[in-house]
Amino acid sequence: MSATTELPTSELPDGGVTPRLRARSAADVEYAAGHTNMLQLIELRWIAVIGQITTIAGAILVFDVRLPLVQMLEVLACLIAFNVASHLRWHEHRPVTNKELFLALLVDVASLTMQLYLSGGTTNPFAFLYLLQVILSAVLLEAWSTWTIVAITLACLAGLSVFAQPLPLPFDHARGIASLYVQGMLICFVLNAALLVVFIFRITNTLRAKAAQLADLRQRAAEEEHIVRMGLLASGAAHELGTPLATVSVILGDWKRMREFKDNPELLEELTEMQTQLKRCKSIVTSILLSAGETRGESAVRTTIRTFLDGLVEEWQDSRPVRTFSYDNRIAADLPVAFDSALKQTIDNVLDNALEASPDWVGLEAGVEEGVLTLVVRDKGPGFAPAMLAQFGKPYQSSKGRSGGGLGLFLSVNVARTLGGAVSATNLPQGGAEVRLTLPLSAIALDKKAEHVST
């Protein structure tokens, strides 16, 4: 009856390393921000297309302004084609570079220039729309790209003042707001102001989100570095503890054979308990050395979800002084998976924290829903303080009042996060606390072609 089997590297998921849904790197953040910015330009370009069609139709039909309609529609057709191509590019899984955003803004400047050339040049009140392109470039592009846009728009304005035919609109400023030129200038200002407020606000939110994500990545990197240092210290301590634990084990064995202890049942029972606890200490030391010195592919074992959890619960319950332990395994399909000592220690840490808060009762509920393994640990203790819930999973956040407290949950959160899962905590309305650990099955599941565990 074999419950677990040492799992060779070649049979582990993802070619020897269990697939881990890692936290997004800085490149992933840049990728998301670049795609969002490109989408902003695409939406702005569609607004420009609709605005140009409306303006051309109004100028011809309402104000009877003679415009080269065919040529202006050809420019619009080119702009629409470019925007469709931009949509297709946006759906590609490639980072959006500064050069691509620069090219997109250049196309917008070129389109605006052609339309202004065909409709009066600098005498067209909508020439102020160049400011929109300049401000967007200042927000989205690198410094050299922004100054290039400034130089190009300035050259376009100068060229329009020289080569474009003036728009046949009377500059009758004496009429005030009744002047067509003044009305066009007011409409241009409203367009500029509205588009800048909306899109700059959205772009700024994207930049804030990017900065927050990068800050989160830096925090995670610092936490992972902290874990590495802790692992090195734990590995060194485990090596040092190996010899004295072996010595104590030999001494206890000798004492059990001595007549003084054989004839005293109480002392013999205490010696047996000491040996049991010593075996647990040696098991912990071995687990630390294994985790520090071997890869997951070498230390993982093939098992099933129910077998792993049932064995973990039995071992934990036998080695802890819990008075009442409620275990509810609701997993229907006993799927083949690969578990290692790090995940086992994670679950043990959560259970140990519940036991310290509530020695009389601890509950564990296990279930699988939509490809996610969920473990819920409950206790009837005092619950978490609000400050601890706000900083849950951070190192040295503990209610135990001793130096170094809170590291167990800190390690549990990071192990779960490395595997693509999460650990959350809440206080229950009836009293006590609940810690929920979620883990995607894809992070631990074995390939269906792999040999099943014999039971």
PDB file of N, CA, C and O in Angstrom, residues 78-122:
ATOM      1  N   CYS A  78      -7.556  57.026 -44.945  1.00  0.00           N
ATOM      2  CA  CYS A  78      -6.214  56.590 -44.522  1.00  0.00           C
ATOM      3  C   CYS A  78      -6.108  56.523 -42.999  1.00  0.00           C
ATOM      4  O   CYS A  78      -5.504  55.592 -42.442  1.00  0.00           O
ATOM      5  N   LEU A  79      -6.702  57.513 -42.306  1.00  0.00           N
ATOM      6  CA  LEU A  79      -6.655  57.530 -40.846  1.00  0.00           C
ATOM      7  C   LEU A  79      -7.428  56.344 -40.266  1.00  0.00           C
ATOM      8  O   LEU A  79      -6.987  55.712 -39.299  1.00  0.00           O
ATOM      9  N   ILE A  80      -8.587  56.031 -40.869  1.00  0.00           N
ATOM     10  CA  ILE A  80      -9.373  54.880 -40.403  1.00  0.00           C
ATOM     11  C   ILE A  80      -8.604  53.587 -40.611  1.00  0.00           C
ATOM     12  O   ILE A  80      -8.571  52.712 -39.738  1.00  0.00           O
ATOM     13  N   ALA A  81      -7.953  53.437 -41.781  1.00  0.00           N
ATOM     14  CA  ALA A  81      -7.172  52.230 -42.063  1.00  0.00           C
ATOM     15  C   ALA A  81      -6.036  52.072 -41.054  1.00  0.00           C
ATOM     16  O   ALA A  81      -5.762  50.964 -40.556  1.00  0.00           O
ATOM     17  N   PHE A  82      -5.370  53.190 -40.744  1.00  0.00           N
ATOM     18  CA  PHE A  82      -4.273  53.119 -39.760  1.00  0.00           C
ATOM     19  C   PHE A  82      -4.798  52.734 -38.382  1.00  0.00           C
ATOM     20  O   PHE A  82      -4.155  51.956 -37.660  1.00  0.00           O
ATOM     21  N   ASN A  83      -5.990  53.219 -38.023  1.00  0.00           N
ATOM     22  CA  ASN A  83      -6.528  52.892 -36.706  1.00  0.00           C
ATOM     23  C   ASN A  83      -6.943  51.427 -36.632  1.00  0.00           C
ATOM     24  O   ASN A  83      -6.811  50.784 -35.577  1.00  0.00           O
ATOM     25  N   VAL A  84      -7.467  50.879 -37.719  1.00  0.00           N
ATOM     26  CA  VAL A  84      -7.796  49.456 -37.746  1.00  0.00           C
ATOM     27  C   VAL A  84      -6.528  48.628 -37.574  1.00  0.00           C
ATOM     28  O   VAL A  84      -6.491  47.640 -36.826  1.00  0.00           O
ATOM     29  N   ALA A  85      -5.445  49.037 -38.273  1.00  0.00           N
ATOM     30  CA  ALA A  85      -4.166  48.343 -38.118  1.00  0.00           C
ATOM     31  C   ALA A  85      -3.640  48.455 -36.690  1.00  0.00           C
ATOM     32  O   ALA A  85      -3.061  47.503 -36.145  1.00  0.00           O
ATOM     33  N   SER A  86      -3.868  49.612 -36.060  1.00  0.00           N
ATOM     34  CA  SER A  86      -3.446  49.789 -34.668  1.00  0.00           C
ATOM     35  C   SER A  86      -4.216  48.857 -33.747  1.00  0.00           C
ATOM     36  O   SER A  86      -3.671  48.316 -32.780  1.00  0.00           O
ATOM     37  N   HIS A  87      -5.510  48.646 -34.039  1.00  0.00           N
ATOM     38  CA  HIS A  87      -6.310  47.705 -33.255  1.00  0.00           C
ATOM     39  C   HIS A  87      -5.731  46.298 -33.349  1.00  0.00           C
ATOM     40  O   HIS A  87      -5.616  45.595 -32.337  1.00  0.00           O
ATOM     41  N   LEU A  88      -5.363  45.881 -34.552  1.00  0.00           N
ATOM     42  CA  LEU A  88      -4.791  44.550 -34.734  1.00  0.00           C
ATOM     43  C   LEU A  88      -3.469  44.433 -33.990  1.00  0.00           C
ATOM     44  O   LEU A  88      -3.171  43.404 -33.374  1.00  0.00           O
ATOM     45  N   ARG A  89      -2.663  45.493 -34.036  1.00  0.00           N
ATOM     46  CA  ARG A  89      -1.384  45.483 -33.322  1.00  0.00           C
ATOM     47  C   ARG A  89      -1.604  45.441 -31.819  1.00  0.00           C
ATOM     48  O   ARG A  89      -0.861  44.777 -31.083  1.00  0.00           O
ATOM     49  N   TRP A  90      -2.644  46.101 -31.347  1.00  0.00           N
ATOM     50  CA  TRP A  90      -2.917  46.150 -29.907  1.00  0.00           C
ATOM     51  C   TRP A  90      -3.225  44.756 -29.356  1.00  0.00           C
ATOM     52  O   TRP A  90      -2.913  44.462 -28.210  1.00  0.00           O
ATOM     53  N   HIS A  91      -3.825  43.902 -30.191  1.00  0.00           N
ATOM     54  CA  HIS A  91      -4.170  42.554 -29.745  1.00  0.00           C
ATOM     55  C   HIS A  91      -2.980  41.606 -29.763  1.00  0.00           C
ATOM     56  O   HIS A  91      -3.096  40.483 -29.274  1.00  0.00           O
ATOM     57  N   GLU A  92      -1.863  42.014 -30.324  1.00  0.00           N
ATOM     58  CA  GLU A  92      -0.678  41.161 -30.329  1.00  0.00           C
ATOM     59  C   GLU A  92      -0.030  41.162 -28.947  1.00  0.00           C
ATOM     60  O   GLU A  92      -0.040  42.156 -28.229  1.00  0.00           O
ATOM     61  N   HIS A  93       0.570  40.013 -28.586  1.00  0.00           N
ATOM     62  CA  HIS A  93       1.205  39.890 -27.273  1.00  0.00           C
ATOM     63  C   HIS A  93       2.675  40.301 -27.367  1.00  0.00           C
ATOM     64  O   HIS A  93       3.575  39.513 -27.157  1.00  0.00           O
ATOM     65  N   ARG A  94       2.868  41.568 -27.730  1.00  0.00           N
ATOM     66  CA  ARG A  94       4.212  42.129 -27.777  1.00  0.00           C
ATOM     67  C   ARG A  94       4.201  43.478 -27.075  1.00  0.00           C
ATOM     68  O   ARG A  94       3.214  44.209 -27.142  1.00  0.00           O
ATOM     69  N   PRO A  95       5.295  43.831 -26.405  1.00  0.00           N
ATOM     70  CA  PRO A  95       5.333  45.131 -25.726  1.00  0.00           C
ATOM     71  C   PRO A  95       5.186  46.285 -26.709  1.00  0.00           C
ATOM     72  O   PRO A  95       5.668  46.218 -27.849  1.00  0.00           O
ATOM     73  N   VAL A  96       4.505  47.333 -26.285  1.00  0.00           N
ATOM     74  CA  VAL A  96       4.379  48.552 -27.082  1.00  0.00           C
ATOM     75  C   VAL A  96       5.541  49.466 -26.721  1.00  0.00           C
ATOM     76  O   VAL A  96       5.670  49.894 -25.579  1.00  0.00           O
ATOM     77  N   THR A  97       6.377  49.765 -27.697  1.00  0.00           N
ATOM     78  CA  THR A  97       7.583  50.548 -27.435  1.00  0.00           C
ATOM     79  C   THR A  97       7.315  52.040 -27.578  1.00  0.00           C
ATOM     80  O   THR A  97       6.284  52.464 -28.119  1.00  0.00           O
ATOM     81  N   ASN A  98       8.264  52.828 -27.134  1.00  0.00           N
ATOM     82  CA  ASN A  98       8.184  54.276 -27.283  1.00  0.00           C
ATOM     83  C   ASN A  98       8.156  54.672 -28.762  1.00  0.00           C
ATOM     84  O   ASN A  98       7.448  55.605 -29.158  1.00  0.00           O
ATOM     85  N   LYS A  99       8.897  53.935 -29.580  1.00  0.00           N
ATOM     86  CA  LYS A  99       8.930  54.253 -31.022  1.00  0.00           C
ATOM     87  C   LYS A  99       7.568  54.044 -31.661  1.00  0.00           C
ATOM     88  O   LYS A  99       7.168  54.807 -32.549  1.00  0.00           O
ATOM     89  N   GLU A 100       6.833  53.013 -31.223  1.00  0.00           N
ATOM     90  CA  GLU A 100       5.506  52.775 -31.790  1.00  0.00           C
ATOM     91  C   GLU A 100       4.536  53.879 -31.403  1.00  0.00           C
ATOM     92  O   GLU A 100       3.745  54.352 -32.237  1.00  0.00           O
ATOM     93  N   LEU A 101       4.558  54.306 -30.156  1.00  0.00           N
ATOM     94  CA  LEU A 101       3.703  55.416 -29.734  1.00  0.00           C
ATOM     95  C   LEU A 101       4.098  56.697 -30.461  1.00  0.00           C
ATOM     96  O   LEU A 101       3.232  57.505 -30.850  1.00  0.00           O
ATOM     97  N   PHE A 102       5.397  56.897 -30.657  1.00  0.00           N
ATOM     98  CA  PHE A 102       5.898  58.067 -31.387  1.00  0.00           C
ATOM     99  C   PHE A 102       5.379  58.055 -32.821  1.00  0.00           C
ATOM    100  O   PHE A 102       4.910  59.081 -33.339  1.00  0.00           O
ATOM    101  N   LEU A 103       5.434  56.882 -33.481  1.00  0.00           N
ATOM    102  CA  LEU A 103       4.931  56.754 -34.846  1.00  0.00           C
ATOM    103  C   LEU A 103       3.436  57.031 -34.898  1.00  0.00           C
ATOM    104  O   LEU A 103       2.949  57.702 -35.829  1.00  0.00           O
ATOM    105  N   ALA A 104       2.688  56.532 -33.928  1.00  0.00           N
ATOM    106  CA  ALA A 104       1.243  56.752 -33.909  1.00  0.00           C
ATOM    107  C   ALA A 104       0.914  58.238 -33.803  1.00  0.00           C
ATOM    108  O   ALA A 104       0.025  58.743 -34.517  1.00  0.00           O
ATOM    109  N   LEU A 105       1.639  58.955 -32.959  1.00  0.00           N
ATOM    110  CA  LEU A 105       1.398  60.397 -32.834  1.00  0.00           C
ATOM    111  C   LEU A 105       1.831  61.142 -34.097  1.00  0.00           C
ATOM    112  O   LEU A 105       1.199  62.140 -34.484  1.00  0.00           O
ATOM    113  N   LEU A 106       2.879  60.667 -34.749  1.00  0.00           N
ATOM    114  CA  LEU A 106       3.295  61.281 -36.014  1.00  0.00           C
ATOM    115  C   LEU A 106       2.208  61.136 -37.072  1.00  0.00           C
ATOM    116  O   LEU A 106       1.955  62.070 -37.860  1.00  0.00           O
ATOM    117  N   VAL A 107       1.550  59.972 -37.105  1.00  0.00           N
ATOM    118  CA  VAL A 107       0.449  59.774 -38.061  1.00  0.00           C
ATOM    119  C   VAL A 107      -0.690  60.730 -37.752  1.00  0.00           C
ATOM    120  O   VAL A 107      -1.294  61.319 -38.671  1.00  0.00           O
ATOM    121  N   ASP A 108      -0.990  60.919 -36.473  1.00  0.00           N
ATOM    122  CA  ASP A 108      -2.047  61.863 -36.102  1.00  0.00           C
ATOM    123  C   ASP A 108      -1.688  63.284 -36.514  1.00  0.00           C
ATOM    124  O   ASP A 108      -2.548  64.036 -37.011  1.00  0.00           O
ATOM    125  N   VAL A 109      -0.427  63.673 -36.320  1.00  0.00           N
ATOM    126  CA  VAL A 109       0.019  65.012 -36.719  1.00  0.00           C
ATOM    127  C   VAL A 109      -0.070  65.159 -38.230  1.00  0.00           C
ATOM    128  O   VAL A 109      -0.517  66.201 -38.751  1.00  0.00           O
ATOM    129  N   ALA A 110       0.345  64.129 -38.980  1.00  0.00           N
ATOM    130  CA  ALA A 110       0.306  64.185 -40.441  1.00  0.00           C
ATOM    131  C   ALA A 110      -1.132  64.294 -40.941  1.00  0.00           C
ATOM    132  O   ALA A 110      -1.434  65.069 -41.870  1.00  0.00           O
ATOM    133  N   SER A 111      -2.044  63.531 -40.325  1.00  0.00           N
ATOM    134  CA  SER A 111      -3.453  63.591 -40.733  1.00  0.00           C
ATOM    135  C   SER A 111      -4.039  64.973 -40.477  1.00  0.00           C
ATOM    136  O   SER A 111      -4.736  65.544 -41.339  1.00  0.00           O
ATOM    137  N   LEU A 112      -3.761  65.535 -39.284  1.00  0.00           N
ATOM    138  CA  LEU A 112      -4.260  66.868 -38.963  1.00  0.00           C
ATOM    139  C   LEU A 112      -3.686  67.910 -39.924  1.00  0.00           C
ATOM    140  O   LEU A 112      -4.399  68.823 -40.388  1.00  0.00           O
ATOM    141  N   THR A 113      -2.405  67.764 -40.251  1.00  0.00           N
ATOM    142  CA  THR A 113      -1.760  68.712 -41.165  1.00  0.00           C
ATOM    143  C   THR A 113      -2.408  68.681 -42.542  1.00  0.00           C
ATOM    144  O   THR A 113      -2.671  69.732 -43.159  1.00  0.00           O
ATOM    145  N   MET A 114      -2.672  67.488 -43.075  1.00  0.00           N
ATOM    146  CA  MET A 114      -3.295  67.372 -44.391  1.00  0.00           C
ATOM    147  C   MET A 114      -4.695  67.973 -44.384  1.00  0.00           C
ATOM    148  O   MET A 114      -5.086  68.684 -45.336  1.00  0.00           O
ATOM    149  N   GLN A 115      -5.462  67.723 -43.345  1.00  0.00           N
ATOM    150  CA  GLN A 115      -6.812  68.279 -43.285  1.00  0.00           C
ATOM    151  C   GLN A 115      -6.773  69.803 -43.190  1.00  0.00           C
ATOM    152  O   GLN A 115      -7.596  70.500 -43.818  1.00  0.00           O
ATOM    153  N   LEU A 116      -5.834  70.326 -42.403  1.00  0.00           N
ATOM    154  CA  LEU A 116      -5.706  71.783 -42.304  1.00  0.00           C
ATOM    155  C   LEU A 116      -5.232  72.387 -43.624  1.00  0.00           C
ATOM    156  O   LEU A 116      -5.684  73.482 -44.023  1.00  0.00           O
ATOM    157  N   TYR A 117      -4.345  71.691 -44.317  1.00  0.00           N
ATOM    158  CA  TYR A 117      -3.856  72.177 -45.622  1.00  0.00           C
ATOM    159  C   TYR A 117      -5.005  72.291 -46.615  1.00  0.00           C
ATOM    160  O   TYR A 117      -5.059  73.237 -47.421  1.00  0.00           O
ATOM    161  N   LEU A 118      -5.942  71.324 -46.547  1.00  0.00           N
ATOM    162  CA  LEU A 118      -7.070  71.328 -47.474  1.00  0.00           C
ATOM    163  C   LEU A 118      -8.185  72.258 -47.042  1.00  0.00           C
ATOM    164  O   LEU A 118      -9.144  72.474 -47.797  1.00  0.00           O
ATOM    165  N   SER A 119      -8.074  72.829 -45.816  1.00  0.00           N
ATOM    166  CA  SER A 119      -9.193  73.647 -45.307  1.00  0.00           C
ATOM    167  C   SER A 119      -8.729  74.967 -44.710  1.00  0.00           C
ATOM    168  O   SER A 119      -9.257  75.428 -43.700  1.00  0.00           O
ATOM    169  N   GLY A 120      -7.704  75.568 -45.292  1.00  0.00           N
ATOM    170  CA  GLY A 120      -7.372  76.938 -44.913  1.00  0.00           C
ATOM    171  C   GLY A 120      -6.067  77.134 -44.177  1.00  0.00           C
ATOM    172  O   GLY A 120      -5.674  78.273 -43.889  1.00  0.00           O
ATOM    173  N   GLY A 121      -5.366  76.063 -43.791  1.00  0.00           N
ATOM    174  CA  GLY A 121      -4.072  76.222 -43.128  1.00  0.00           C
ATOM    175  C   GLY A 121      -4.212  76.868 -41.765  1.00  0.00           C
ATOM    176  O   GLY A 121      -5.090  76.532 -40.964  1.00  0.00           O
ATOM    177  N   THR A 122      -3.366  77.855 -41.497  1.00  0.00           N
ATOM    178  CA  THR A 122      -3.382  78.514 -40.187  1.00  0.00           C
ATOM    179  C   THR A 122      -4.583  79.427 -39.997  1.00  0.00           C
ATOM    180  O   THR A 122      -4.861  79.868 -38.877  1.00  0.00           O
TER     181      THR A 122
END
